[in-house]
PDB file of N, CA and C in Angstrom:
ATOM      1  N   UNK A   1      -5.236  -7.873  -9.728  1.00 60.00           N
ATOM      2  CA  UNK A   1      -4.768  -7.135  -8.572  1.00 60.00           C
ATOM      3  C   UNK A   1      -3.278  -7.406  -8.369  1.00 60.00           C
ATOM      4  N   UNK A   2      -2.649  -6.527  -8.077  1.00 89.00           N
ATOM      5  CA  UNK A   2      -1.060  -6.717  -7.340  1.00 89.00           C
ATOM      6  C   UNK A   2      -0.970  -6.248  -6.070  1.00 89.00           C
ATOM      7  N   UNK A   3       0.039  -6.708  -5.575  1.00 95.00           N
ATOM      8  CA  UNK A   3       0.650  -6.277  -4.123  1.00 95.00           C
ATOM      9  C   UNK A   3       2.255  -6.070  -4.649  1.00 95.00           C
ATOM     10  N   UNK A   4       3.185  -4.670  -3.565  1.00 97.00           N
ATOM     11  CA  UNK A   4       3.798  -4.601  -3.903  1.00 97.00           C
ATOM     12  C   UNK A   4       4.210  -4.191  -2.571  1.00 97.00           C
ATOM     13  N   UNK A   5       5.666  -4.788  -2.200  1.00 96.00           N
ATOM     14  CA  UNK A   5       6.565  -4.266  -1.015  1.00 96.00           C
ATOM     15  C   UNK A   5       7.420  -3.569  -0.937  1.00 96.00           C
ATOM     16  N   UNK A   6       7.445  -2.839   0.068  1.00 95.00           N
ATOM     17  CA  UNK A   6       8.727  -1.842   0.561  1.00 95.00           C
ATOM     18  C   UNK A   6       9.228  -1.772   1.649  1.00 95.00           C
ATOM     19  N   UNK A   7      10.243  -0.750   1.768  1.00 93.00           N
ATOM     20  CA  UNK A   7      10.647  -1.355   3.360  1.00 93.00           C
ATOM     21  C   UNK A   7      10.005  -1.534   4.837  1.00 93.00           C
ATOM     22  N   UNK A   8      10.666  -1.392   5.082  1.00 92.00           N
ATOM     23  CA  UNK A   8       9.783  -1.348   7.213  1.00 92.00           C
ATOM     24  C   UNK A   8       8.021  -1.822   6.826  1.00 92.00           C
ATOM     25  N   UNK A   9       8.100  -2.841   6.168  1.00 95.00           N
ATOM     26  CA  UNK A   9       6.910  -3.632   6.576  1.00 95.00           C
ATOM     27  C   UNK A   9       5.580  -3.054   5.091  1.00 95.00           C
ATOM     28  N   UNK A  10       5.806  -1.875   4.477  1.00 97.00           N
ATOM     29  CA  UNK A  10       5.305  -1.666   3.400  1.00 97.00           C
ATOM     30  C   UNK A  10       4.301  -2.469   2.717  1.00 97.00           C
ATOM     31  N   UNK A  11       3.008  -2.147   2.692  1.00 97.00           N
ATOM     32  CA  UNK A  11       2.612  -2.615   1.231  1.00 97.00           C
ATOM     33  C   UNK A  11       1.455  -2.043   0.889  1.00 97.00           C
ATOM     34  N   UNK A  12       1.290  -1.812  -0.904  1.00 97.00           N
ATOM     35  CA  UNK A  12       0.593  -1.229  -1.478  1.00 97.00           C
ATOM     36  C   UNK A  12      -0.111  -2.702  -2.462  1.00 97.00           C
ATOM     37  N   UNK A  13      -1.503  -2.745  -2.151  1.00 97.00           N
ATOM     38  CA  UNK A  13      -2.187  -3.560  -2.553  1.00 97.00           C
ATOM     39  C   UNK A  13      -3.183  -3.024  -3.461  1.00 97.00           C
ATOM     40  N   UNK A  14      -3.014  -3.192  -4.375  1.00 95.00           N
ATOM     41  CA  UNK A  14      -4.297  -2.511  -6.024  1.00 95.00           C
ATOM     42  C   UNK A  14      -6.105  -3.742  -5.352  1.00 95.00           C
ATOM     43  N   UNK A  15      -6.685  -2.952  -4.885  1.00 95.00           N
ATOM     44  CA  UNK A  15      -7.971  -3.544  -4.633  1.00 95.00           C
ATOM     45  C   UNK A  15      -9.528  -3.421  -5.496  1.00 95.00           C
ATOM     46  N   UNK A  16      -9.985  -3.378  -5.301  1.00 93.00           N
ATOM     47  CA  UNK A  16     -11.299  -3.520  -5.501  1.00 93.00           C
ATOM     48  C   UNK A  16     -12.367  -2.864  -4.247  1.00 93.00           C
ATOM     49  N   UNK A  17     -13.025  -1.944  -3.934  1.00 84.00           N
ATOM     50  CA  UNK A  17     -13.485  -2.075  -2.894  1.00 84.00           C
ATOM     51  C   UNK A  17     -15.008  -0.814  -3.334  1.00 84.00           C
ATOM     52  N   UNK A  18     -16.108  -0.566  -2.781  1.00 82.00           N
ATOM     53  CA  UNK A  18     -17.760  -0.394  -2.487  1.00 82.00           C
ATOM     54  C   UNK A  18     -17.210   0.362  -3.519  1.00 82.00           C
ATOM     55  N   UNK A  19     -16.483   1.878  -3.527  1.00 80.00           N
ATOM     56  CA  UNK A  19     -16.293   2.908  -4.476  1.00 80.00           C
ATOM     57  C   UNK A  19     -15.870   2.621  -5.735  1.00 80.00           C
ATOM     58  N   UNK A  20     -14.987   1.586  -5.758  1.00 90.00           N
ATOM     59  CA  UNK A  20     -14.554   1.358  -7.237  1.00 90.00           C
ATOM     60  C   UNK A  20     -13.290   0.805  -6.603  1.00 90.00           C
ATOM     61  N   UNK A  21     -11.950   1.222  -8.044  1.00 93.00           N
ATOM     62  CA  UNK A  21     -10.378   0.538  -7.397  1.00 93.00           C
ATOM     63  C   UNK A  21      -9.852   1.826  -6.237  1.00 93.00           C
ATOM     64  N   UNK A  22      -9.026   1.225  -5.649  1.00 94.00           N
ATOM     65  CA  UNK A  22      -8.416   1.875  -4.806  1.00 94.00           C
ATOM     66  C   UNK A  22      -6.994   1.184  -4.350  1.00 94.00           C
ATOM     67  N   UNK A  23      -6.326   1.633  -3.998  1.00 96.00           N
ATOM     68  CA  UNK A  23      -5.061   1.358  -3.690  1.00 96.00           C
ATOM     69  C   UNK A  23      -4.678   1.163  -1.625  1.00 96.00           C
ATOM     70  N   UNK A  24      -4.400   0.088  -1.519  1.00 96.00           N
ATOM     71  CA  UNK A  24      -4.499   0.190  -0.074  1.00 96.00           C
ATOM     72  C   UNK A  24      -3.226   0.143   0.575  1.00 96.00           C
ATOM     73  N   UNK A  25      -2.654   0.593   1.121  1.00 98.00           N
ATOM     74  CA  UNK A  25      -1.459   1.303   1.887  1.00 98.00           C
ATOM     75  C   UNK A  25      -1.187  -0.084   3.198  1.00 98.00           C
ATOM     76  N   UNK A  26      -0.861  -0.957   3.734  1.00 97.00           N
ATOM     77  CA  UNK A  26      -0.859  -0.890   5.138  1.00 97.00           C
ATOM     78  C   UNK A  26       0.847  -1.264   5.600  1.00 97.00           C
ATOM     79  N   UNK A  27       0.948  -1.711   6.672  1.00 97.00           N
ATOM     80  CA  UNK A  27       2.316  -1.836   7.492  1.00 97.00           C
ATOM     81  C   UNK A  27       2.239  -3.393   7.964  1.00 97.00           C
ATOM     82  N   UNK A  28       3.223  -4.355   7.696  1.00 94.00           N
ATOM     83  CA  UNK A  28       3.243  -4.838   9.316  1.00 94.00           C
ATOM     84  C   UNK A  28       4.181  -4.765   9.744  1.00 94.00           C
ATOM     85  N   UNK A  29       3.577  -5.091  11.359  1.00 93.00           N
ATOM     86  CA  UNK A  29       3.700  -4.524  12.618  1.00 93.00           C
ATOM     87  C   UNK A  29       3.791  -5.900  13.032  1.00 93.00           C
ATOM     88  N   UNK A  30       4.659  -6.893  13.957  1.00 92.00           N
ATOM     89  CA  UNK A  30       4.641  -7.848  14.377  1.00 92.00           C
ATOM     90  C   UNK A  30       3.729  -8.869  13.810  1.00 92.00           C
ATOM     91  N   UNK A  31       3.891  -9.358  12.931  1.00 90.00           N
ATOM     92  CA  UNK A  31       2.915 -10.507  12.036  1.00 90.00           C
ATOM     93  C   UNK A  31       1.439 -10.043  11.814  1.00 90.00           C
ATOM     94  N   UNK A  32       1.297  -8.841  11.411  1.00 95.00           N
ATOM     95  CA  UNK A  32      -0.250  -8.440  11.446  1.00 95.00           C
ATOM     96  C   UNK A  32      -0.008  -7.020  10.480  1.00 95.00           C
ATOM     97  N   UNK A  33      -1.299  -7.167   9.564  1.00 94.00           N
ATOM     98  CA  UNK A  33      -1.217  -5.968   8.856  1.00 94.00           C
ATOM     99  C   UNK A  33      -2.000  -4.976   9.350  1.00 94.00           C
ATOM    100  N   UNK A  34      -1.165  -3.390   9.856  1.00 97.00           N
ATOM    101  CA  UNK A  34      -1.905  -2.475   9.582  1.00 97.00           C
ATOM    102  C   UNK A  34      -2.511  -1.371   9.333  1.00 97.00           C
ATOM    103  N   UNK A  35      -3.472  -0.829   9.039  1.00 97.00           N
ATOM    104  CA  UNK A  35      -4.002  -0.142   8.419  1.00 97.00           C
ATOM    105  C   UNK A  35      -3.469   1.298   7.822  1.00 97.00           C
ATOM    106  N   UNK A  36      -2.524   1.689   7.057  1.00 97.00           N
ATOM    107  CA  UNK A  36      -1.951   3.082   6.845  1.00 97.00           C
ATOM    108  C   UNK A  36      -3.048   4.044   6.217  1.00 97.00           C
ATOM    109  N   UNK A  37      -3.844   3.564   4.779  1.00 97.00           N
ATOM    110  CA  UNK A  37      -4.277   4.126   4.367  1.00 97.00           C
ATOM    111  C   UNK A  37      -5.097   3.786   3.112  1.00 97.00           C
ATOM    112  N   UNK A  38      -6.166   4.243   2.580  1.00 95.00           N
ATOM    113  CA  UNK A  38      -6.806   3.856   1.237  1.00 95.00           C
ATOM    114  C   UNK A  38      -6.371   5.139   0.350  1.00 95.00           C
ATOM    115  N   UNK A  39      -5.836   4.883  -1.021  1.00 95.00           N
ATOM    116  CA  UNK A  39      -5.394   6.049  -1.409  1.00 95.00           C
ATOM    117  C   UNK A  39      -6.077   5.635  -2.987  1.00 95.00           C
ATOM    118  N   UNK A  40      -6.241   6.792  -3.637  1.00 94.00           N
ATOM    119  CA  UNK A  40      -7.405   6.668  -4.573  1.00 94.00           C
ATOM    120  C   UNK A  40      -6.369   6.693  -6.316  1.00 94.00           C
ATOM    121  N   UNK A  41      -5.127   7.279  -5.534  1.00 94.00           N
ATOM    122  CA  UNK A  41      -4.256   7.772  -6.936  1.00 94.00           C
ATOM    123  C   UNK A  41      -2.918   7.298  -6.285  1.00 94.00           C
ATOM    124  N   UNK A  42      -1.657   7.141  -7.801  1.00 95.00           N
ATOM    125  CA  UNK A  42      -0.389   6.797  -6.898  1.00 95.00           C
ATOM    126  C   UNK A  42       0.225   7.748  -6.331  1.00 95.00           C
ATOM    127  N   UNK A  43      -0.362   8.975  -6.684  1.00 97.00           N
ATOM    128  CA  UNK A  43       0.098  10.131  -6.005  1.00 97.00           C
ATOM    129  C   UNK A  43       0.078   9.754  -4.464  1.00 97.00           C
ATOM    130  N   UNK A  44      -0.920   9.946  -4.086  1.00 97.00           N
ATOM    131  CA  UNK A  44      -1.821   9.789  -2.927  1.00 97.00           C
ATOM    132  C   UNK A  44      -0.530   8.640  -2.187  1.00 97.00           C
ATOM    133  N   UNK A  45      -0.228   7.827  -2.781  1.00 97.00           N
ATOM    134  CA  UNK A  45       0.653   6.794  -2.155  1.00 97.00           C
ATOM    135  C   UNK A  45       1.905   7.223  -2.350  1.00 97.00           C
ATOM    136  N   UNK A  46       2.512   7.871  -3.089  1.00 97.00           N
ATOM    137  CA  UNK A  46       3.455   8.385  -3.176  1.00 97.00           C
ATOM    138  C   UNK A  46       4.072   9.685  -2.092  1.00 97.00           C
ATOM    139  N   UNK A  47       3.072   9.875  -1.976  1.00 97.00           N
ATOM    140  CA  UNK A  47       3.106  10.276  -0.283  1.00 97.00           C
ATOM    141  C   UNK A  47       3.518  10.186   1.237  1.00 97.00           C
ATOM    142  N   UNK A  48       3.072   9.038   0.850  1.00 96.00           N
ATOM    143  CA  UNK A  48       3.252   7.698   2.387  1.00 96.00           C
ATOM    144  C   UNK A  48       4.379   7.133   2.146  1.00 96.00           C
ATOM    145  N   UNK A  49       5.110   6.615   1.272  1.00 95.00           N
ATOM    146  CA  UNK A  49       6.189   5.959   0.469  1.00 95.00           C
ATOM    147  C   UNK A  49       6.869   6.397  -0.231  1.00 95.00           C
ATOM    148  N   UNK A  50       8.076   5.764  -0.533  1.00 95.00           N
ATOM    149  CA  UNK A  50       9.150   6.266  -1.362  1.00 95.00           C
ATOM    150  C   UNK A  50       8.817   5.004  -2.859  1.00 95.00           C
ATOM    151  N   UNK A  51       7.709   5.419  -3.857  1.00 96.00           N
ATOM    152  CA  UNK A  51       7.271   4.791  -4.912  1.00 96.00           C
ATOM    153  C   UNK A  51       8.898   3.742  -5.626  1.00 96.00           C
ATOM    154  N   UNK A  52       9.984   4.033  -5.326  1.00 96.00           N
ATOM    155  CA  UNK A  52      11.259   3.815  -5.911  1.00 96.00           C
ATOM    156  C   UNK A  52      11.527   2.616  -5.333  1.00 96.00           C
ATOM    157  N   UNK A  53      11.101   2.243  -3.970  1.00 97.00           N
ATOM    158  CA  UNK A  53      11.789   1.238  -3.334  1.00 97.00           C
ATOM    159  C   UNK A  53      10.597   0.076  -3.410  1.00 97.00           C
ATOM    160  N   UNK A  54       9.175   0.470  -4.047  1.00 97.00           N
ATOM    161  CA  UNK A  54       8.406  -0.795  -3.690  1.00 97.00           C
ATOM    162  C   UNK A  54       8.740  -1.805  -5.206  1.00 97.00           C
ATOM    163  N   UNK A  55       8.640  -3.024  -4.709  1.00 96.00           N
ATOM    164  CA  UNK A  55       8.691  -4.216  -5.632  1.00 96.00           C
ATOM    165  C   UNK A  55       7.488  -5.052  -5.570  1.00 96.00           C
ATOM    166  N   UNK A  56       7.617  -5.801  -6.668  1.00 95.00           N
ATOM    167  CA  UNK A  56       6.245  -6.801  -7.034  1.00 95.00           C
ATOM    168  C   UNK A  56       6.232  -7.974  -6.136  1.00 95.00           C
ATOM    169  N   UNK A  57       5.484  -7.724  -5.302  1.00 90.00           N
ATOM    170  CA  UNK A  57       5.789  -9.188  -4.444  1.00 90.00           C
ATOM    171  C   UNK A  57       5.411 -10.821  -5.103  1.00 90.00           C
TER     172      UNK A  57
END
């Protein structure tokens, strides 16, 4: 699995979850992550984000 950051609190986390892999989107927001989105493709995240600015945390 990876996690990867971007700005204003960004992150895209490669998971595991009931359906299969999925890609999980969230924010933080004052020391707490949350929830933007489950996205199934990097499209899907590429969406929510500017794919250019996230890094490998």
């Amino acid at each position: 699995m990876g996690i990867w950051r971007g700005p204003q609190g960004i992150e895209v986390e490669a998971i595991v979850a009931s359906g299969g892999p999925c890609l999980l989107v969230t924010r933080r927001v004052g020391g707490r992550r949350v929830l933007v989105a489950y996205c199934m493709s990097i499209r899907e995240v590429g969406e929510l984000v500017d794919l250019a600015e996230l890094v490998p945390a």
